[in-house]
Tab-separated table of C-alpha atoms and ligand atoms in Angstrom:
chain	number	residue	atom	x	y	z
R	1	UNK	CA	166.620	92.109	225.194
R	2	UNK	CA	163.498	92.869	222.982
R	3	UNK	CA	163.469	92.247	219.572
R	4	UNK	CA	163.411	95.801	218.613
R	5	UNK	CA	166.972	96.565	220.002
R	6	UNK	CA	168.612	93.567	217.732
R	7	UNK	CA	170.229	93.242	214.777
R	8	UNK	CA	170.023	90.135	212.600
R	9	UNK	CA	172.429	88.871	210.339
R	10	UNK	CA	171.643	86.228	207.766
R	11	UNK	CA	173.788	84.163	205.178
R	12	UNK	CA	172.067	83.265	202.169
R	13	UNK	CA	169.077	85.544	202.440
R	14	UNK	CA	168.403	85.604	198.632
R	15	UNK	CA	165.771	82.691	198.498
R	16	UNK	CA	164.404	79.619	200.243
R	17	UNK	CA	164.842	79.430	204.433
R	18	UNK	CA	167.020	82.532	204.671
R	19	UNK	CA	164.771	85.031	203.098
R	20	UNK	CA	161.698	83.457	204.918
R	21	UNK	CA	163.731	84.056	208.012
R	22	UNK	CA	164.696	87.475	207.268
R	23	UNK	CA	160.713	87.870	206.564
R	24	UNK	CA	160.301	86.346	210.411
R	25	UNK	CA	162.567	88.390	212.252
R	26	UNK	CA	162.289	91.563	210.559
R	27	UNK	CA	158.028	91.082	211.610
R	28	UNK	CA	159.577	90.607	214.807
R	29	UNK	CA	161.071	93.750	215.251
R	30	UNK	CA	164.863	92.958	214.653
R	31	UNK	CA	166.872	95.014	211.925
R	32	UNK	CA	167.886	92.821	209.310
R	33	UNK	CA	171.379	92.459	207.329
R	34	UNK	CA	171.033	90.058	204.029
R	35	UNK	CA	173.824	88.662	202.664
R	36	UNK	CA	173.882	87.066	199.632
R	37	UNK	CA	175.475	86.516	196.272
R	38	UNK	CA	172.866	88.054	194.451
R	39	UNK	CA	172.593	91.367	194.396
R	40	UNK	CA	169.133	92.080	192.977
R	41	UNK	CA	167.108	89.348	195.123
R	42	UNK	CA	168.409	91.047	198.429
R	43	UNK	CA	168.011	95.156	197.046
R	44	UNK	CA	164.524	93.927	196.720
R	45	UNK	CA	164.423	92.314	200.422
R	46	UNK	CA	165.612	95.027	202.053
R	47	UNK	CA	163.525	97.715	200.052
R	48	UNK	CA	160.582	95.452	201.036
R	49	UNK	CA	161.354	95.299	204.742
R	50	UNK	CA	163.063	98.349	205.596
R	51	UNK	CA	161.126	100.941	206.740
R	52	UNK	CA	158.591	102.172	209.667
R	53	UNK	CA	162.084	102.864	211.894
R	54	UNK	CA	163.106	98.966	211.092
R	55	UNK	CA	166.452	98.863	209.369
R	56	UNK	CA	167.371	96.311	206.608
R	57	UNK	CA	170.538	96.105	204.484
R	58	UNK	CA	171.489	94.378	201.814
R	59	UNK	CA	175.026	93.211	201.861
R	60	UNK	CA	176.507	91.313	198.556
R	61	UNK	CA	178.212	88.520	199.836
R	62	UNK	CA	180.427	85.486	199.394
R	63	UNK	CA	180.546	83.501	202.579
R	64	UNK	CA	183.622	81.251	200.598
R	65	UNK	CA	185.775	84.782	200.531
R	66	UNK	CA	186.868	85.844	204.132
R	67	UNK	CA	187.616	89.706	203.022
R	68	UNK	CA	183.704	89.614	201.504
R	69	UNK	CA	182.718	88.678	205.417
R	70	UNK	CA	184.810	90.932	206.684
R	71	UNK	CA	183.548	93.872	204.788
R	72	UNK	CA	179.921	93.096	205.494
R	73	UNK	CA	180.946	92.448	209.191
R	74	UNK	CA	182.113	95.999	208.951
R	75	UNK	CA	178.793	97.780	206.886
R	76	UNK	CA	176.686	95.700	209.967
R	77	UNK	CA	179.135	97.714	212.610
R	78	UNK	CA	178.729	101.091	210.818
R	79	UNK	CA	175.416	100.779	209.820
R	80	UNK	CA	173.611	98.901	212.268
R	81	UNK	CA	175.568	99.246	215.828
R	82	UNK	CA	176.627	95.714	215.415
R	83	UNK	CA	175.349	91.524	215.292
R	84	UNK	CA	172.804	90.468	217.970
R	85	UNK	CA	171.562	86.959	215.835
R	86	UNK	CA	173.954	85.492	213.241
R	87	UNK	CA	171.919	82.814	211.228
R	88	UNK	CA	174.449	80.564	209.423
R	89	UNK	CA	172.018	79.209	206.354
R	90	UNK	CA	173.989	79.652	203.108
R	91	UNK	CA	174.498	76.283	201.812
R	92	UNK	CA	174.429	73.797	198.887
R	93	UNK	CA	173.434	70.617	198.629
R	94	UNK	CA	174.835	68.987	194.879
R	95	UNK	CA	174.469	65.344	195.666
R	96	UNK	CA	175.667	62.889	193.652
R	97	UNK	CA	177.845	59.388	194.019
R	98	UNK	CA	180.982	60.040	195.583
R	99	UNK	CA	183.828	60.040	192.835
R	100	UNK	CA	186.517	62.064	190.846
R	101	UNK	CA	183.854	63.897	188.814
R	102	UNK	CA	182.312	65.461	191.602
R	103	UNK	CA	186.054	66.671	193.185
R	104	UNK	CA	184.997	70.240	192.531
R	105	UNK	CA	181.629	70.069	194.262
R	106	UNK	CA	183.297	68.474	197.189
R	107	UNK	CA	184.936	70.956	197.680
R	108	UNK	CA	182.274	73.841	196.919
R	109	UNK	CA	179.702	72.473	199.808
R	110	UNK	CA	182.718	72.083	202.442
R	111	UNK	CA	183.587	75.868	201.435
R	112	UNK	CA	179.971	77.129	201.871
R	113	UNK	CA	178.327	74.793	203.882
R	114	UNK	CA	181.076	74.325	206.198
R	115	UNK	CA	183.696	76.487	206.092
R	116	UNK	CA	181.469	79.367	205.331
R	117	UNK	CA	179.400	78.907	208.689
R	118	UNK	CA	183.111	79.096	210.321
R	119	UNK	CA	184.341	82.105	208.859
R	120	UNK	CA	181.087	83.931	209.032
R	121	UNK	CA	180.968	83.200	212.481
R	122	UNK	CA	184.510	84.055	213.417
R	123	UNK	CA	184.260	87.969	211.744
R	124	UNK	CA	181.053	88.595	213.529
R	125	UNK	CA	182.362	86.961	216.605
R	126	UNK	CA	183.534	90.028	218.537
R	127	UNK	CA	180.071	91.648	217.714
R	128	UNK	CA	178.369	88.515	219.476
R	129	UNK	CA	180.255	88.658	222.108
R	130	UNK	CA	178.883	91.887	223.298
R	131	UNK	CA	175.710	89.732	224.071
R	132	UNK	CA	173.434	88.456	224.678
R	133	UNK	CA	173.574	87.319	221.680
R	134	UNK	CA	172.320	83.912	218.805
R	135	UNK	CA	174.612	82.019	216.495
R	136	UNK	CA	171.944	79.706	214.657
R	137	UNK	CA	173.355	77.139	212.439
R	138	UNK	CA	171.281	75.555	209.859
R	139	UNK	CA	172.134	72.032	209.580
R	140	UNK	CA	170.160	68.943	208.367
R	141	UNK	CA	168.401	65.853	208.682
R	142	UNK	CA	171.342	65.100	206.617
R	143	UNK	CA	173.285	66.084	210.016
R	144	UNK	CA	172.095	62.910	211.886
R	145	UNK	CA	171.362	60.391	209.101
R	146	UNK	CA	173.289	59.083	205.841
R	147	UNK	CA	172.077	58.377	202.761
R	148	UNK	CA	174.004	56.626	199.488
R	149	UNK	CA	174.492	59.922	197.231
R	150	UNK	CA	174.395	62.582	199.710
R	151	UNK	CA	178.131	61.263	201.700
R	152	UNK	CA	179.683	64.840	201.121
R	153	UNK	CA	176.666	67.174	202.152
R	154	UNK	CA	175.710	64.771	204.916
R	155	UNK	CA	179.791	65.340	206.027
R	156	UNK	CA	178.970	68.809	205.970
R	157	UNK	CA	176.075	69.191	207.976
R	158	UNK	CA	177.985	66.317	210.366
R	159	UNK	CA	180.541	68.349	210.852
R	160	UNK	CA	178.316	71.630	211.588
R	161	UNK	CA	176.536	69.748	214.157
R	162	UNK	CA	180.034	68.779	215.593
R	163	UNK	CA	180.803	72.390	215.737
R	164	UNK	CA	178.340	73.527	216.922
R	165	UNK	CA	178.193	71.216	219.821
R	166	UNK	CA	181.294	72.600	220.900
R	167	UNK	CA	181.007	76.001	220.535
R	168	UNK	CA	177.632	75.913	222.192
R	169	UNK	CA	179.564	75.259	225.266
R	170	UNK	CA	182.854	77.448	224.507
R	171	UNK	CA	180.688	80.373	224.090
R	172	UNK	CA	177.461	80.064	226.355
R	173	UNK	CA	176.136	81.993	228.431
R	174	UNK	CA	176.999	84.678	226.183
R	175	UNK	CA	176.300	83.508	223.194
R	176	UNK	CA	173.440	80.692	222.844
R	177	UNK	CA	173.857	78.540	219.804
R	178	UNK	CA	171.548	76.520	218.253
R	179	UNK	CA	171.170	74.032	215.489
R	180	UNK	CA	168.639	73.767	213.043
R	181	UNK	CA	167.909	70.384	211.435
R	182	UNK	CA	164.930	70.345	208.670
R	183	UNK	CA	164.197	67.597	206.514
R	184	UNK	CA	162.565	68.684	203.049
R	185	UNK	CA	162.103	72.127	202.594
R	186	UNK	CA	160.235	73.231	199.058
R	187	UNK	CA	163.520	75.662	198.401
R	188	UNK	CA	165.385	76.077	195.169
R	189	UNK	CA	167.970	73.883	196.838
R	190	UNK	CA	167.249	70.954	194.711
R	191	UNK	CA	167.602	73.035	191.485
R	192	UNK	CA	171.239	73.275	191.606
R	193	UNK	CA	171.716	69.159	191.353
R	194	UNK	CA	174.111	68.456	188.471
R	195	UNK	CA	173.322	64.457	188.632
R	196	UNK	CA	170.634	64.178	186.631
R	197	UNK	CA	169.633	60.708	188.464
R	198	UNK	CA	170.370	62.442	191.980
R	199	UNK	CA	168.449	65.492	190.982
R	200	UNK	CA	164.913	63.610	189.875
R	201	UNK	CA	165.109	61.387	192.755
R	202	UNK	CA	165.882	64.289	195.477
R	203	UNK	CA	162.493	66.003	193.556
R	204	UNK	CA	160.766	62.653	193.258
R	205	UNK	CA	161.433	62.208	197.293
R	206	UNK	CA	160.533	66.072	198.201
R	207	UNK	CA	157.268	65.400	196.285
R	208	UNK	CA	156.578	62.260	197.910
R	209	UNK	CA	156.739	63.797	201.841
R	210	UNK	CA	154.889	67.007	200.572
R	211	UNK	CA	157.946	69.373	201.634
R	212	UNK	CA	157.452	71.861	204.123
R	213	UNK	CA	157.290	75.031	203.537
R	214	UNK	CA	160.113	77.656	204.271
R	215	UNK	CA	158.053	80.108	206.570
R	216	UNK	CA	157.654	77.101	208.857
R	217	UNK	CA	161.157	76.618	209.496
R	218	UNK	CA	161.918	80.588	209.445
R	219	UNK	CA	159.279	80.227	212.763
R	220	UNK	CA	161.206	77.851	214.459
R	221	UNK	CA	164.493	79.944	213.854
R	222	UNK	CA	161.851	83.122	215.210
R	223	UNK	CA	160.574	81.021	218.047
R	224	UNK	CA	164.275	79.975	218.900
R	225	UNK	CA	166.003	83.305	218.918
R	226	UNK	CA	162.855	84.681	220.328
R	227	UNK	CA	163.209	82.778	224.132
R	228	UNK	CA	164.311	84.498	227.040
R	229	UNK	CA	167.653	84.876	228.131
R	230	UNK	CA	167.718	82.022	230.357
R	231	UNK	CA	166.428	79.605	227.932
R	232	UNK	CA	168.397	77.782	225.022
R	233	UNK	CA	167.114	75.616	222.357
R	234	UNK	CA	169.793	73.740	221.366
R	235	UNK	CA	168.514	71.931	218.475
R	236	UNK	CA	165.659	71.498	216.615
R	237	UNK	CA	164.764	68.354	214.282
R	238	UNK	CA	162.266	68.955	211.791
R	239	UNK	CA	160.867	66.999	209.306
R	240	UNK	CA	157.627	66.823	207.054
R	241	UNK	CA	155.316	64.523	208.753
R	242	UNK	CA	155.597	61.853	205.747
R	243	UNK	CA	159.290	61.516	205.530
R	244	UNK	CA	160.866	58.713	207.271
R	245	UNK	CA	164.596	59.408	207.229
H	1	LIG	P1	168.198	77.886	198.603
H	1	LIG	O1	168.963	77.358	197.454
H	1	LIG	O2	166.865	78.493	198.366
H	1	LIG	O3	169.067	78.927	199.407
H	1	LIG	C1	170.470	78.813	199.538
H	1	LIG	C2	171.009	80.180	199.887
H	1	LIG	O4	172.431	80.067	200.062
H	1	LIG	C3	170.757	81.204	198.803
H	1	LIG	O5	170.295	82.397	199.392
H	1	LIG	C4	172.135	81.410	198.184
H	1	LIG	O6	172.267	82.767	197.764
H	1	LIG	C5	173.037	81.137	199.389
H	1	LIG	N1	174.398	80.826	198.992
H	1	LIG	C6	174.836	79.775	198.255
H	1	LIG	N2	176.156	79.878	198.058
H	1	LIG	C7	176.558	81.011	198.679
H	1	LIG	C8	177.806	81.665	198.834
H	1	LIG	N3	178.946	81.173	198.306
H	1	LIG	N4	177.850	82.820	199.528
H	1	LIG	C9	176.728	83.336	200.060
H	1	LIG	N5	175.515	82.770	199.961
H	1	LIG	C10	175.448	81.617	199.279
H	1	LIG	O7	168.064	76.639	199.623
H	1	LIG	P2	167.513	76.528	201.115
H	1	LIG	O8	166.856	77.762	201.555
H	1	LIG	O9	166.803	75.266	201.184
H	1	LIG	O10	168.887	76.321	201.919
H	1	LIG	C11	169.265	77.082	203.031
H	1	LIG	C12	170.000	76.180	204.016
H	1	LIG	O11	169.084	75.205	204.517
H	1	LIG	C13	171.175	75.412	203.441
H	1	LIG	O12	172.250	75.426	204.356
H	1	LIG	C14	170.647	74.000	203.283
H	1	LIG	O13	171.659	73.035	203.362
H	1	LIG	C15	169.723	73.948	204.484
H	1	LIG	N6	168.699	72.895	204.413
H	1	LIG	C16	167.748	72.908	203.432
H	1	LIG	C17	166.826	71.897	203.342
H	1	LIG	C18	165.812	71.812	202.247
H	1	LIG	O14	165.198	70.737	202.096
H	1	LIG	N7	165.587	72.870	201.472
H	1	LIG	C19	166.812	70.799	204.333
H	1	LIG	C20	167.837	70.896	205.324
H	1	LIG	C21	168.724	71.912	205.367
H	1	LIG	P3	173.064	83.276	196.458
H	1	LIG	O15	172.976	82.201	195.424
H	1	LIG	O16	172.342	84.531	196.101
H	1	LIG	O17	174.451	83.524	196.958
């Protein structure tokens, strides 16, 4: 299928690796749909790449509220024929020592990072199945490797990769899934530490392995999606060339 005839989905398309990838596939040729929280970030995405017979909506969305998926699973039907590449990115990373005063960001990274990716994917499942179709899952170096301070994300992105794993073989050769694991990305992810000591040294550590930029990672995801129909990446580690773990 050429990329002209698809029709890209992608959770948290607002900033950082999602709207980098929305940049990448819309230059591709795909018709974009970019969901996201805030509303003004993806107006001006989609006013910026819609256009020149190329479609792109923007679609204000919650991935952690199943009737917000479902409606925007429904404007992608109506308005653009339907899902062809769902790229699961939305995701927070508030690290911090495990303990009661993080109970409520426990359980806002399992509800995005996690359980987000899940529901996400099952509302746009009957549109993928139509095929041949991508599910991409962003993960994380934090999805092979554990660090003191980062025990819930890292159980996130664990979990995703154990997911994905399996539904990579439930769904193939229809769907092709693939997971994405980057190390340090320069993203606004950081920004929304609450741990002041977790927060310096997660900018301290970025600034130390010279983060990679977003556009690099929005390639692979291109590159990925982008293989013929009898090829499947199934997962791509990525990490600046200066960081270790
Ligand atoms: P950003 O903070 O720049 O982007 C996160 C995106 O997620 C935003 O677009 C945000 O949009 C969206 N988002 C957050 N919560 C929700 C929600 N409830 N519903 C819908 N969208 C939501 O960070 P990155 O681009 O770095 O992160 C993207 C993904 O990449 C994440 O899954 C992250 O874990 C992963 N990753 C990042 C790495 C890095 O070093 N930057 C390394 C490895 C993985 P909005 O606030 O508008 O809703």
């Amino acid at each position: 299928m050429s990329a002209n005839d698809r029709v890209a989905v992608i959770t948290g398309a607002s900033s950082g690796i999602g709207e980098a990838t929305a940049r990448a596939l819309a230059r591709d040729g795909m018709d974009v749909a970019l969901l996201a929280r805030r509303r003004d970030k993806i107006d001006a995405l989609a006013s910026e790449l819609g256009g020149d017979g190329r479609r792109a909506i923007a679609i204000e969305t919650d991935v952690t509220d199943r009737d917000s998926l479902l409606a925007a699973a429904q404007r992608v039907k109506d308005e653009l024929g339907g899902a062809d590449v769902l790229v699961n990115n939305a995701g927070q990373m508030l690290l911090a020592p495990f303990s009661s005063d993080q109970v409520q960001e426990t359980r806002r990274m399992i509800e995005i990072n996690l359980l987000g990716a899940m529901v996400a994917t099952e509302v746009f499942l009957e549109q993928l199945r139509d095929g041949p179709s991508d599910l991409v899952n962003i993960s994380s170096v934090a999805g092979r490797t554990a660090r003191p301070g980062n025990s819930v994300y890292a159980a996130t992105k664990w979990g995703m990769n154990g997911w994905s794993e399996a539904l990579r073989q439930e769904l193939a050769p229809e769907i092709r899934v693939s997971v994405i694991e980057p190390g340090a990305v320069a993203t606004e992810l950081t920004d929304h530490i609450t741990d002041e000591e977790a927060k310096q040294g997660a900018e301290q550590m970025y600034q130390d392995v010279d983060a990679i930029s977003p556009d690099e990672i929005a390639e692979i995801i291109a590159f990925t999606v982008g293989r013929p129909d009898g090829v499947a990446i199934n997962e791509v580690l990525v990490r600046p060339r200066g960081q270790a773990f």
